[in-house]
Coordinates of C-alpha atoms in Angstrom, one line a residue:
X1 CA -47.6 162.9 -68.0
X2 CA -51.2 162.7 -68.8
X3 CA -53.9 160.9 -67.8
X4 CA -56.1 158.9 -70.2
X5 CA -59.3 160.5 -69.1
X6 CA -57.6 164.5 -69.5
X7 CA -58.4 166.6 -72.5
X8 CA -55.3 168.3 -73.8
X9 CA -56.3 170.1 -77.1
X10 CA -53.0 169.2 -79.5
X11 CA -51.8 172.7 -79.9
X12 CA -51.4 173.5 -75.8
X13 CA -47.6 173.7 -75.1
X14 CA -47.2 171.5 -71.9
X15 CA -43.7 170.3 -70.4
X16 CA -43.5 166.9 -70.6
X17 CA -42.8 167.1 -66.8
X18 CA -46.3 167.6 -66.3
X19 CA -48.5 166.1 -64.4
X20 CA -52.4 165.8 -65.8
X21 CA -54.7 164.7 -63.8
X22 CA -57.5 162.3 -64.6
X23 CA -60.6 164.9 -65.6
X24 CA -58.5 167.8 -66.9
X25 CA -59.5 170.2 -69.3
X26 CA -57.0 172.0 -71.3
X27 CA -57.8 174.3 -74.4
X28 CA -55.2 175.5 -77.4
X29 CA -53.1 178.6 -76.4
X30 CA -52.2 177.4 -73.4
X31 CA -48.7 176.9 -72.3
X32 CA -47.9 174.8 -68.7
X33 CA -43.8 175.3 -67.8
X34 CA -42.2 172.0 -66.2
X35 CA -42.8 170.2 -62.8
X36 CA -46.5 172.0 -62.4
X37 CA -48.9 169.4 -61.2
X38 CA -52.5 170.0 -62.3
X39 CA -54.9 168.2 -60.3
X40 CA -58.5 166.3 -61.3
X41 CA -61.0 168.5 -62.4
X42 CA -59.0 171.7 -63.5
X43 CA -60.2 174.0 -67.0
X44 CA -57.6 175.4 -68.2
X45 CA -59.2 178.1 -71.2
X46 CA -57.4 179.4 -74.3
X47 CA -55.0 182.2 -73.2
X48 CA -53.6 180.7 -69.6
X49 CA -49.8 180.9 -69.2
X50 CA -48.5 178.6 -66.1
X51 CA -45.3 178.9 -65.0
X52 CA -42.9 176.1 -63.4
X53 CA -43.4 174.3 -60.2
X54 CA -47.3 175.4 -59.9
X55 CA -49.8 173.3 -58.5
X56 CA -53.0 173.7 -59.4
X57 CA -55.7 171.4 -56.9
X58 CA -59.2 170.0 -58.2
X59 CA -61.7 172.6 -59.4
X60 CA -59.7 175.2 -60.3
X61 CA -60.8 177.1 -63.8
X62 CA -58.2 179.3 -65.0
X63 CA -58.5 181.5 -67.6
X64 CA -62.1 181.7 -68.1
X65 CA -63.3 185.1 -70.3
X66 CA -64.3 188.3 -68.2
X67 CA -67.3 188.8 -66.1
X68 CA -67.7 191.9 -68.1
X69 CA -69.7 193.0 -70.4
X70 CA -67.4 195.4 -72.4
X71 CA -65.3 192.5 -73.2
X72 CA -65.9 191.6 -77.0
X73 CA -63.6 188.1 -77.3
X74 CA -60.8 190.1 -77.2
X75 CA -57.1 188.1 -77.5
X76 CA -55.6 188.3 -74.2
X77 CA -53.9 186.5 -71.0
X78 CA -53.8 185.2 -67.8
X79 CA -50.6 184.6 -66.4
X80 CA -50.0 182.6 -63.3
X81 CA -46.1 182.4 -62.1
X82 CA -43.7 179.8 -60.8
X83 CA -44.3 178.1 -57.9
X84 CA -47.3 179.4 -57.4
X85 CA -50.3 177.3 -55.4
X86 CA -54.0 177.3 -56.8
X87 CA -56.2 175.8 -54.4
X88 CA -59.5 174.3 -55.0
X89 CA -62.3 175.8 -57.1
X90 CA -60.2 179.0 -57.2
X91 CA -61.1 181.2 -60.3
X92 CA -58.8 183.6 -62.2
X93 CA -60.1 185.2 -65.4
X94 CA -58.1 187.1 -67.9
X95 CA -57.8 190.6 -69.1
X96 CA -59.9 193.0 -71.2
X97 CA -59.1 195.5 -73.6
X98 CA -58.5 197.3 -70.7
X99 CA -55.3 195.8 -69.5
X100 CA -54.5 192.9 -72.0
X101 CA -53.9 190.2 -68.8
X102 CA -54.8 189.3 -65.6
X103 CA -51.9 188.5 -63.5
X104 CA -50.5 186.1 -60.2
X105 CA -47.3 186.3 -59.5
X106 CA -44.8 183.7 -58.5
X107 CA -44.8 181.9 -55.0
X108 CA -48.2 182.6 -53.9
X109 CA -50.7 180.6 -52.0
X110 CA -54.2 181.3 -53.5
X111 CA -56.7 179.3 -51.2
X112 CA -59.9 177.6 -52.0
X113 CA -62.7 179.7 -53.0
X114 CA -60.8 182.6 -54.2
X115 CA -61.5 185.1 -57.3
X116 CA -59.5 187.3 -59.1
X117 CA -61.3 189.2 -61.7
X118 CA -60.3 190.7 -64.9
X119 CA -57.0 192.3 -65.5
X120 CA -56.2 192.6 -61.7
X121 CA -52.3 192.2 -61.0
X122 CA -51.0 190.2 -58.0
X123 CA -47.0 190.2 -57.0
X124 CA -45.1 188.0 -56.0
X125 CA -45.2 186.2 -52.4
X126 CA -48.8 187.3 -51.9
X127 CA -51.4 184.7 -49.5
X128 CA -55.0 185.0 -50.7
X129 CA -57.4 183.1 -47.4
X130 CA -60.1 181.4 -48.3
X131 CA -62.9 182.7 -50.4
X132 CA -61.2 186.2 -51.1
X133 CA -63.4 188.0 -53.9
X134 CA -61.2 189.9 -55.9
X135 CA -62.9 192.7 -58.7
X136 CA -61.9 194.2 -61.4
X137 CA -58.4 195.9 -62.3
X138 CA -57.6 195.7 -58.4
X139 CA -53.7 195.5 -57.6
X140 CA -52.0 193.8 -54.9
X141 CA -48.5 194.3 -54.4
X142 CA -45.8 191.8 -53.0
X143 CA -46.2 190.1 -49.8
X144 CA -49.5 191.2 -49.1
X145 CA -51.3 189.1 -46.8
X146 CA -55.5 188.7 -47.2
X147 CA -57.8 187.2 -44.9
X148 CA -60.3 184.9 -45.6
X149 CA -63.5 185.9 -46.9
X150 CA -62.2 189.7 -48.1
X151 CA -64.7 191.5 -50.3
X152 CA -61.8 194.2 -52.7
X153 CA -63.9 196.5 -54.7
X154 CA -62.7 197.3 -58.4
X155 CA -59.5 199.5 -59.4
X156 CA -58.2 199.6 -55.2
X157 CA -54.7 199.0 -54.4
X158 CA -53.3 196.9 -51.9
X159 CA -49.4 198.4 -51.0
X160 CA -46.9 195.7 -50.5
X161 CA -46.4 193.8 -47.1
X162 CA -49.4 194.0 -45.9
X163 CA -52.1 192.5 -43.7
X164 CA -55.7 192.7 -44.3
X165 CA -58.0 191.4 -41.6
X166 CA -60.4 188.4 -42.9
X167 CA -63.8 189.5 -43.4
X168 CA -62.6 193.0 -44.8
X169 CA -64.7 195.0 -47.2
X170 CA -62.2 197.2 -49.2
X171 CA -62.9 200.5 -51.1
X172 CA -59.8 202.4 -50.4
X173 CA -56.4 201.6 -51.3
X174 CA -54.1 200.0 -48.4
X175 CA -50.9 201.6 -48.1
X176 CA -47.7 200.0 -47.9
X177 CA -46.3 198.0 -44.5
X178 CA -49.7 198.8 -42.4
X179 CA -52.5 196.2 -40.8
X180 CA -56.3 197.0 -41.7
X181 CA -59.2 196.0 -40.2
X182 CA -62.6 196.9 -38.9
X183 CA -65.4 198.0 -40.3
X184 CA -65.1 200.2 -42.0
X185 CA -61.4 199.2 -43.0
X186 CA -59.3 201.2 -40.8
X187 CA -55.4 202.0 -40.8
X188 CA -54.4 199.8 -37.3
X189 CA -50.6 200.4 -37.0
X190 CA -48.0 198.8 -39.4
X191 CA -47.5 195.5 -40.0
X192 CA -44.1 195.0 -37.6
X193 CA -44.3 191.0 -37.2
X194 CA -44.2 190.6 -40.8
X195 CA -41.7 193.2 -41.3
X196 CA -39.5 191.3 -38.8
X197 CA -40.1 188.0 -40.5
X198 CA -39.0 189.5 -43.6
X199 CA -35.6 190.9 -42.3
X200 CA -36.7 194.7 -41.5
X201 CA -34.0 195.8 -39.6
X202 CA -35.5 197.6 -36.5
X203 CA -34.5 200.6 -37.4
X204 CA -36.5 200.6 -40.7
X205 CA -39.7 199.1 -38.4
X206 CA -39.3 202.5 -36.4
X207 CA -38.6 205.0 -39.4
X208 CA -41.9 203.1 -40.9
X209 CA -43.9 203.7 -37.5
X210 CA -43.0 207.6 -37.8
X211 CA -43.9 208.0 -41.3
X212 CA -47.3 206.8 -40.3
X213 CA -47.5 209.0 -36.9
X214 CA -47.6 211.9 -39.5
X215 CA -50.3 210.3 -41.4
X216 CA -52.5 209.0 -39.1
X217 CA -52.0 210.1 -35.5
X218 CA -51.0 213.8 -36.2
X219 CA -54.3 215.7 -36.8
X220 CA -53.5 216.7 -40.4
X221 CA -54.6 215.9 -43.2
X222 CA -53.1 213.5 -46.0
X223 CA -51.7 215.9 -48.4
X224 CA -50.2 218.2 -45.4
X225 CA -48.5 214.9 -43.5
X226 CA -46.8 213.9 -47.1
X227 CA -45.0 217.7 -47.0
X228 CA -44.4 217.6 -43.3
X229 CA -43.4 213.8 -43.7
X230 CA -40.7 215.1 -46.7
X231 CA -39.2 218.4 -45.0
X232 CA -39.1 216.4 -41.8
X233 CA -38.3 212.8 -42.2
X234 CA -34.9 211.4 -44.2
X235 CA -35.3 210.0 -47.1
X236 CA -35.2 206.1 -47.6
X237 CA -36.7 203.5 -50.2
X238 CA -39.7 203.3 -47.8
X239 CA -40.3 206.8 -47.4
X240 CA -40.3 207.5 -51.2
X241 CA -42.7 204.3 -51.5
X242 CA -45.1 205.6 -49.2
X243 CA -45.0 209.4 -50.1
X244 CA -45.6 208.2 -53.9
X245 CA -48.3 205.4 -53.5
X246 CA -50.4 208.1 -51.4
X247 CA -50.0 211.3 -53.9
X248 CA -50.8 208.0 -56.7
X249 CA -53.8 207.2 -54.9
X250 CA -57.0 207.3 -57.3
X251 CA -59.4 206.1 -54.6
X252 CA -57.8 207.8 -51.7
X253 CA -56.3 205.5 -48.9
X254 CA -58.1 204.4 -46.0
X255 CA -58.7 206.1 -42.5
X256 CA -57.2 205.8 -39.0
X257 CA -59.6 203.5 -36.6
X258 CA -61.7 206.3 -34.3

């Protein structure tokens, strides 16, 4: 359903479910899947791919062309997935040559202020706070959890379940399961409350605390606690996740608190 006042260019493909509010903006090669809401105010620009059940609140402008200036118009995406909540004035912008898309998964909570830059990938189940500045090509893995006001610098990586402290200025890549904070960002034990919430078993919480004894509280350094961590510790899915998002690391992960 839309609103007299909207501007839906005739070749966007829109559910008829939808709702457009008054104000809207929506170019061609756009596509909006059924029972997403988009609220007063909202651009949607050529190349935005909405899934179902989003709502998008006032302000938003999705799909707007890189902040980059090696971008030359090329044809590419950004893809936001089901049930999935844009909050006001957030700003996603779509890939480059680079990558081809920018991507948010499905049921996440983006709040107000946030930006996610060109060709960055979020998962799925992933909470952006309020006013979260997101470069370039970063990744952040499913059920990561952001603070407000987070400052992530291009090409890190932010491991799945997660919890960043609000405030945090990131240059390192976050392993998986651990909390960061401080300045500068610091390893500050593993994330065990959301672990729990998500049905950890506390056996897995403790196997995940011992992984990251070897890393962080052992005296060695990262490369000898990933060997010691292997010949020493069985293996299991998290384990393997860690060992291999640590030996994948391209900006090197981030220290313990001194």
């Amino acid at each position: 359903m839309k609103q007299p006042l909207a501007y839906v260019h005739p070749a966007a493909k829109i559910h008829p479910s939808v709702i457009i509010d008054p104000f809207v903006t929506i170019e061609q090669n756009v596509e909006i899947g059924e029972g997403t809401r988009i609220g007063s105010n909202v651009t949607i620009m050529e190349g935005t791919r909405i899934g179902k059940n989003c709502t998008i609140f006032p302000g938003a402008v999705l799909g707007a062309v890189p902040q980059d200036l090696k971008f030359q118009g090329e044809d590419t995406v950004a893809i936001i997935g089901d049930n999935t909540v844009i909050r006001e004035c957030v700003t996603v912008h779509r890939g480059t040559a680079s990558k081809g898309k920018t991507v948010v998964g499905s049921n996440c909570l983006i709040m107000a202020y946030c930006h996610v830059a060109h060709d960055c990938v979020i998962g799925d189940n992933v909470i952006m706070s309020n006013a979260t500045q997101v470069a370039g090509e970063v990744v952040i893995d499913n059920f990561a959890i952001v603070g407000g006001g987070t400052l992530i610098h291009q090409f890190c990586h932010i491991g799945p379940h997660v919890m960043i402290q609000g405030g945090a200025l990131i240059n390192k890549d976050i392993p998986p399961y651990v909390k960061a904070a401080h300045e500068p960002i610091a390893y500050c034990g593993i994330n065990s409350i959301g672990l729990r919430r998500r049905n950890f078993s506390n056996e897995t919480i403790r196997d995940i605390q011992d992984i990251y004894r070897y890393l962080y509280l052992s005296g060695l350094n990262f490369s000898d606690a990933i060997e010691r961590i292997e010949a020493e510790l069985p293996a299991s899915k998290e384990r393997d996740e860690i060992i291999l998002f640590v030996r994948n690391s391209k900006r090197g992960i981030i220290r313990g608190y001194v």
